[in-house]
Amino acid sequence: MIIKINYEWGYAMSKEVVSYMLSGMDNMKSLQVQLILQCAPFLKGIKVSCILNISKENEEELLEVLKGTGIRFKVLTRNQEKSLVFLYRRKSFSEYLKRADVYEFLNAYGYESSEPEAMLEHLSERVCQYSDGKICFPHEIGAFLDYPIDDVKCFIEKDGKDSLFSGYWKVYNNPGRAKLIFWAYDKAKTSAVNEYLVGKSIRDIACIAA
């Protein structure tokens, strides 16, 4: 089985690997694979957070899968079938939110507290308002997801157009920095996938916070 990596445009896997990982899986194992494929940089401690769309029935399974990892999650919104969940480690996420550029940017969108729970509650309110058709999508979520603040600002100002290139986010500034981060994310995914394929659990794969 071969894992294919493109260091500029992000991570891709061979169809054989994906098929193997998804074959004959129950809900719990399927959820674990989803976490690995979509959240590996976060699991490995490179990102401070990530988001995941799961079925509402899988919220309890997610609690079980994350047991012992130090990872928390907040349900941002639910519809009839799906839950959008935000995953984070409280200590590192709290430190990130207090960073001057992050706090100043989010404060401009009405996030007055720097405490994770209050910030995520306000984000949840805005995502729910978007789901109800009351506001435009709250693109400041990019700051919550540890994207470079200057790129988040440009994405909003340019309505998502005219980026230099796209990978894990749309890059407008410092392409060299972005490519290095994309490379680190790809490497984390390779590591997490390989560890899973040899039988490690999410707890084994995840970087456990002190």
mmCIF file of C-alpha atoms in Angstrom:
data_model
loop_
_atom_site.group_PDB
_atom_site.id
_atom_site.type_symbol
_atom_site.label_atom_id
_atom_site.label_comp_id
_atom_site.label_asym_id
_atom_site.label_seq_id
_atom_site.Cartn_x
_atom_site.Cartn_y
_atom_site.Cartn_z
ATOM 1 C CA MET A 1 0.000 0.000 0.000
ATOM 2 C CA ILE A 2 1.341 3.417 -0.999
ATOM 3 C CA ILE A 3 0.527 6.731 0.606
ATOM 4 C CA LYS A 4 0.856 9.532 -1.914
ATOM 5 C CA ILE A 5 1.840 12.979 -0.691
ATOM 6 C CA ASN A 6 1.868 16.215 -2.638
ATOM 7 C CA TYR A 7 3.769 18.733 -0.529
ATOM 8 C CA GLU A 8 2.362 21.806 -2.258
ATOM 9 C CA TRP A 9 -1.303 20.993 -2.605
ATOM 10 C CA GLY A 10 -1.946 18.890 0.442
ATOM 11 C CA TYR A 11 -2.434 15.263 1.266
ATOM 12 C CA ALA A 12 -3.828 12.506 -0.905
ATOM 13 C CA MET A 13 -4.072 8.779 -0.304
ATOM 14 C CA SER A 14 -4.195 5.926 -2.737
ATOM 15 C CA LYS A 15 -7.657 4.483 -3.297
ATOM 16 C CA GLU A 16 -6.321 1.166 -2.039
ATOM 17 C CA VAL A 17 -5.418 2.609 1.366
ATOM 18 C CA VAL A 18 -8.767 4.390 1.756
ATOM 19 C CA SER A 19 -10.664 1.278 0.674
ATOM 20 C CA TYR A 20 -8.693 -0.872 3.101
ATOM 21 C CA MET A 21 -9.242 1.482 6.014
ATOM 22 C CA LEU A 22 -12.981 1.764 5.406
ATOM 23 C CA SER A 23 -13.725 -1.880 4.593
ATOM 24 C CA GLY A 24 -16.032 -3.760 6.929
ATOM 25 C CA MET A 25 -16.080 -1.101 9.630
ATOM 26 C CA ASP A 26 -18.592 -0.491 12.367
ATOM 27 C CA ASN A 27 -19.508 3.035 13.463
ATOM 28 C CA MET A 28 -16.720 3.256 16.036
ATOM 29 C CA LYS A 29 -13.948 2.267 13.634
ATOM 30 C CA SER A 30 -15.397 4.457 10.877
ATOM 31 C CA LEU A 31 -15.301 7.405 13.273
ATOM 32 C CA GLN A 32 -11.678 6.665 14.139
ATOM 33 C CA VAL A 33 -10.726 6.637 10.453
ATOM 34 C CA GLN A 34 -12.568 9.916 9.899
ATOM 35 C CA LEU A 35 -10.628 11.481 12.774
ATOM 36 C CA ILE A 36 -7.321 10.281 11.369
ATOM 37 C CA LEU A 37 -7.978 11.399 7.803
ATOM 38 C CA GLN A 38 -9.392 14.815 8.719
ATOM 39 C CA CYS A 39 -7.737 15.705 12.026
ATOM 40 C CA ALA A 40 -4.264 14.138 12.015
ATOM 41 C CA PRO A 41 -2.364 17.463 12.329
ATOM 42 C CA PHE A 42 -4.506 18.270 15.366
ATOM 43 C CA LEU A 43 -4.138 14.786 16.852
ATOM 44 C CA LYS A 44 -0.364 15.116 16.517
ATOM 45 C CA GLY A 45 -0.363 18.494 18.298
ATOM 46 C CA ILE A 46 0.598 20.592 15.261
ATOM 47 C CA LYS A 47 -2.773 22.391 15.096
ATOM 48 C CA VAL A 48 -4.623 23.689 18.143
ATOM 49 C CA SER A 49 -8.036 22.600 16.867
ATOM 50 C CA CYS A 50 -10.071 21.035 14.085
ATOM 51 C CA ILE A 51 -13.684 20.533 13.027
ATOM 52 C CA LEU A 52 -15.506 17.368 12.091
ATOM 53 C CA ASN A 53 -18.924 16.539 10.670
ATOM 54 C CA ILE A 54 -20.310 13.406 12.309
ATOM 55 C CA SER A 55 -23.712 11.788 12.596
ATOM 56 C CA LYS A 56 -25.634 12.832 15.699
ATOM 57 C CA GLU A 57 -25.627 9.217 16.834
ATOM 58 C CA ASN A 58 -21.814 9.260 16.879
ATOM 59 C CA GLU A 59 -21.466 11.961 19.543
ATOM 60 C CA GLU A 60 -21.336 9.356 22.320
ATOM 61 C CA GLU A 61 -18.885 7.251 20.307
ATOM 62 C CA LEU A 62 -16.698 10.344 19.882
ATOM 63 C CA LEU A 63 -16.549 10.751 23.659
ATOM 64 C CA GLU A 64 -15.402 7.155 23.933
ATOM 65 C CA VAL A 65 -12.836 7.435 21.133
ATOM 66 C CA LEU A 66 -11.286 10.561 22.696
ATOM 67 C CA LYS A 67 -11.154 9.158 26.222
ATOM 68 C CA GLY A 68 -7.705 9.588 27.744
ATOM 69 C CA THR A 69 -6.441 11.962 25.051
ATOM 70 C CA GLY A 70 -7.146 15.262 26.826
ATOM 71 C CA ILE A 71 -9.165 16.348 23.783
ATOM 72 C CA ARG A 72 -12.508 18.099 24.270
ATOM 73 C CA PHE A 73 -15.199 18.870 21.761
ATOM 74 C CA LYS A 74 -17.992 21.394 21.384
ATOM 75 C CA VAL A 75 -21.004 20.772 19.143
ATOM 76 C CA LEU A 76 -21.334 23.946 17.091
ATOM 77 C CA THR A 77 -24.581 23.036 15.374
ATOM 78 C CA ARG A 78 -26.837 20.090 14.612
ATOM 79 C CA ASN A 79 -29.295 19.342 11.857
ATOM 80 C CA GLN A 80 -31.550 16.338 11.437
ATOM 81 C CA GLU A 81 -28.667 13.994 10.655
ATOM 82 C CA LYS A 82 -25.309 15.643 11.331
ATOM 83 C CA SER A 83 -23.413 17.385 14.105
ATOM 84 C CA LEU A 84 -20.604 19.859 13.419
ATOM 85 C CA VAL A 85 -18.111 19.416 16.245
ATOM 86 C CA PHE A 86 -15.082 21.505 17.184
ATOM 87 C CA LEU A 87 -12.187 19.620 18.783
ATOM 88 C CA TYR A 88 -9.519 21.239 20.958
ATOM 89 C CA ARG A 89 -7.150 20.781 23.877
ATOM 90 C CA ARG A 90 -8.132 23.388 26.423
ATOM 91 C CA LYS A 91 -4.687 24.543 27.582
ATOM 92 C CA SER A 92 -3.116 25.049 24.147
ATOM 93 C CA PHE A 93 -6.330 26.467 22.662
ATOM 94 C CA SER A 94 -6.692 28.930 25.542
ATOM 95 C CA GLU A 95 -3.114 30.118 25.053
ATOM 96 C CA TYR A 96 -3.737 30.507 21.328
ATOM 97 C CA LEU A 97 -6.906 32.579 21.851
ATOM 98 C CA LYS A 98 -4.987 34.993 24.094
ATOM 99 C CA ARG A 99 -2.415 35.678 21.389
ATOM 100 C CA ALA A 100 -2.630 39.398 20.572
ATOM 101 C CA ASP A 101 -3.320 39.063 16.831
ATOM 102 C CA VAL A 102 -5.917 36.333 17.346
ATOM 103 C CA TYR A 103 -7.726 38.141 20.150
ATOM 104 C CA GLU A 104 -7.761 41.468 18.288
ATOM 105 C CA PHE A 105 -9.135 39.853 15.126
ATOM 106 C CA LEU A 106 -11.884 37.888 16.873
ATOM 107 C CA ASN A 107 -12.795 40.802 19.124
ATOM 108 C CA ALA A 108 -13.720 42.748 15.984
ATOM 109 C CA TYR A 109 -16.355 40.063 15.317
ATOM 110 C CA GLY A 110 -17.894 40.352 18.774
ATOM 111 C CA TYR A 111 -15.863 37.764 20.665
ATOM 112 C CA GLU A 112 -15.264 39.671 23.880
ATOM 113 C CA SER A 113 -13.967 36.895 26.116
ATOM 114 C CA SER A 114 -10.712 35.036 25.626
ATOM 115 C CA GLU A 115 -11.942 31.946 27.468
ATOM 116 C CA PRO A 116 -12.422 28.925 25.159
ATOM 117 C CA GLU A 117 -15.909 28.014 26.349
ATOM 118 C CA ALA A 118 -17.302 31.540 25.922
ATOM 119 C CA MET A 119 -15.616 31.967 22.538
ATOM 120 C CA LEU A 120 -16.918 28.645 21.257
ATOM 121 C CA GLU A 121 -20.411 29.386 22.531
ATOM 122 C CA HIS A 122 -20.447 32.622 20.538
ATOM 123 C CA LEU A 123 -19.076 30.830 17.475
ATOM 124 C CA SER A 124 -21.803 28.215 17.873
ATOM 125 C CA GLU A 125 -24.450 30.958 17.991
ATOM 126 C CA ARG A 126 -23.109 32.450 14.761
ATOM 127 C CA VAL A 127 -22.902 29.095 12.979
ATOM 128 C CA CYS A 128 -26.494 28.367 14.040
ATOM 129 C CA GLN A 129 -27.604 31.778 12.774
ATOM 130 C CA TYR A 130 -25.971 30.960 9.442
ATOM 131 C CA SER A 131 -27.752 27.586 9.366
ATOM 132 C CA ASP A 132 -31.033 29.420 9.925
ATOM 133 C CA GLY A 133 -30.261 31.797 7.037
ATOM 134 C CA LYS A 134 -29.929 34.850 9.283
ATOM 135 C CA ILE A 135 -26.287 35.780 8.576
ATOM 136 C CA CYS A 136 -23.519 35.007 6.094
ATOM 137 C CA PHE A 137 -21.169 32.184 6.970
ATOM 138 C CA PRO A 138 -18.887 33.232 9.875
ATOM 139 C CA HIS A 139 -15.555 32.973 8.087
ATOM 140 C CA GLU A 140 -13.740 34.092 11.222
ATOM 141 C CA ILE A 141 -13.889 30.386 12.044
ATOM 142 C CA GLY A 142 -10.592 30.232 10.151
ATOM 143 C CA ALA A 143 -8.946 31.953 13.108
ATOM 144 C CA PHE A 144 -10.383 29.321 15.455
ATOM 145 C CA LEU A 145 -8.864 26.666 13.198
ATOM 146 C CA ASP A 146 -5.335 28.056 13.541
ATOM 147 C CA TYR A 147 -5.095 29.411 9.998
ATOM 148 C CA PRO A 148 -2.751 32.412 9.640
ATOM 149 C CA ILE A 149 -4.684 35.513 10.632
ATOM 150 C CA ASP A 150 -3.443 37.513 7.650
ATOM 151 C CA ASP A 151 -4.781 34.828 5.289
ATOM 152 C CA VAL A 152 -8.134 34.722 7.103
ATOM 153 C CA LYS A 153 -8.428 38.503 6.781
ATOM 154 C CA CYS A 154 -7.610 38.417 3.060
ATOM 155 C CA PHE A 155 -10.038 35.556 2.463
ATOM 156 C CA ILE A 156 -12.838 37.613 3.997
ATOM 157 C CA GLU A 157 -11.834 40.851 2.247
ATOM 158 C CA LYS A 158 -11.485 39.181 -1.155
ATOM 159 C CA ASP A 159 -14.520 36.920 -0.759
ATOM 160 C CA GLY A 160 -12.348 33.865 -1.171
ATOM 161 C CA LYS A 161 -10.995 34.957 -4.569
ATOM 162 C CA ASP A 162 -7.511 35.727 -5.940
ATOM 163 C CA SER A 163 -5.526 33.500 -3.606
ATOM 164 C CA LEU A 164 -1.954 32.543 -4.505
ATOM 165 C CA PHE A 165 -2.849 28.860 -4.160
ATOM 166 C CA SER A 166 -4.986 26.556 -2.054
ATOM 167 C CA GLY A 167 -4.120 23.701 0.229
ATOM 168 C CA TYR A 168 -5.447 23.261 3.730
ATOM 169 C CA TRP A 169 -6.614 26.870 3.427
ATOM 170 C CA LYS A 170 -6.452 29.577 0.742
ATOM 171 C CA VAL A 171 -3.047 31.241 0.856
ATOM 172 C CA TYR A 172 -2.700 34.983 0.253
ATOM 173 C CA ASN A 173 0.500 35.795 2.145
ATOM 174 C CA ASN A 174 3.859 34.184 2.804
ATOM 175 C CA PRO A 175 3.572 31.149 0.494
ATOM 176 C CA GLY A 176 6.847 29.724 1.805
ATOM 177 C CA ARG A 177 5.442 29.571 5.321
ATOM 178 C CA ALA A 178 2.230 27.972 4.058
ATOM 179 C CA LYS A 179 4.084 25.275 2.117
ATOM 180 C CA LEU A 180 6.111 24.362 5.193
ATOM 181 C CA ILE A 181 2.940 24.082 7.261
ATOM 182 C CA PHE A 182 1.240 21.995 4.545
ATOM 183 C CA TRP A 183 4.299 19.721 4.519
ATOM 184 C CA ALA A 184 4.077 19.293 8.306
ATOM 185 C CA TYR A 185 0.358 18.511 8.049
ATOM 186 C CA ASP A 186 1.021 15.930 5.328
ATOM 187 C CA LYS A 187 3.725 14.315 7.437
ATOM 188 C CA ALA A 188 1.351 14.141 10.428
ATOM 189 C CA LYS A 189 -1.278 12.421 8.276
ATOM 190 C CA THR A 190 1.241 9.909 6.958
ATOM 191 C CA SER A 191 2.332 9.116 10.506
ATOM 192 C CA ALA A 192 -1.222 8.817 11.849
ATOM 193 C CA VAL A 193 -2.390 6.590 8.981
ATOM 194 C CA ASN A 194 0.599 4.278 9.285
ATOM 195 C CA GLU A 195 0.154 4.016 13.038
ATOM 196 C CA TYR A 196 -3.519 3.173 12.613
ATOM 197 C CA LEU A 197 -2.740 0.520 10.003
ATOM 198 C CA VAL A 198 -0.460 -1.293 12.447
ATOM 199 C CA GLY A 199 -3.194 -1.347 15.075
ATOM 200 C CA LYS A 200 -2.694 1.729 17.256
ATOM 201 C CA SER A 201 -5.696 3.405 18.888
ATOM 202 C CA ILE A 202 -6.575 7.093 18.704
ATOM 203 C CA ARG A 203 -5.198 7.459 22.228
ATOM 204 C CA ASP A 204 -1.898 5.944 21.074
ATOM 205 C CA ILE A 205 -1.817 8.131 17.955
ATOM 206 C CA ALA A 206 -2.767 11.411 19.617
ATOM 207 C CA CYS A 207 -0.216 13.686 21.229
ATOM 208 C CA ILE A 208 -1.273 13.643 24.885
ATOM 209 C CA ALA A 209 -1.202 17.069 26.499
ATOM 210 C CA ALA A 210 0.625 17.349 29.797
#
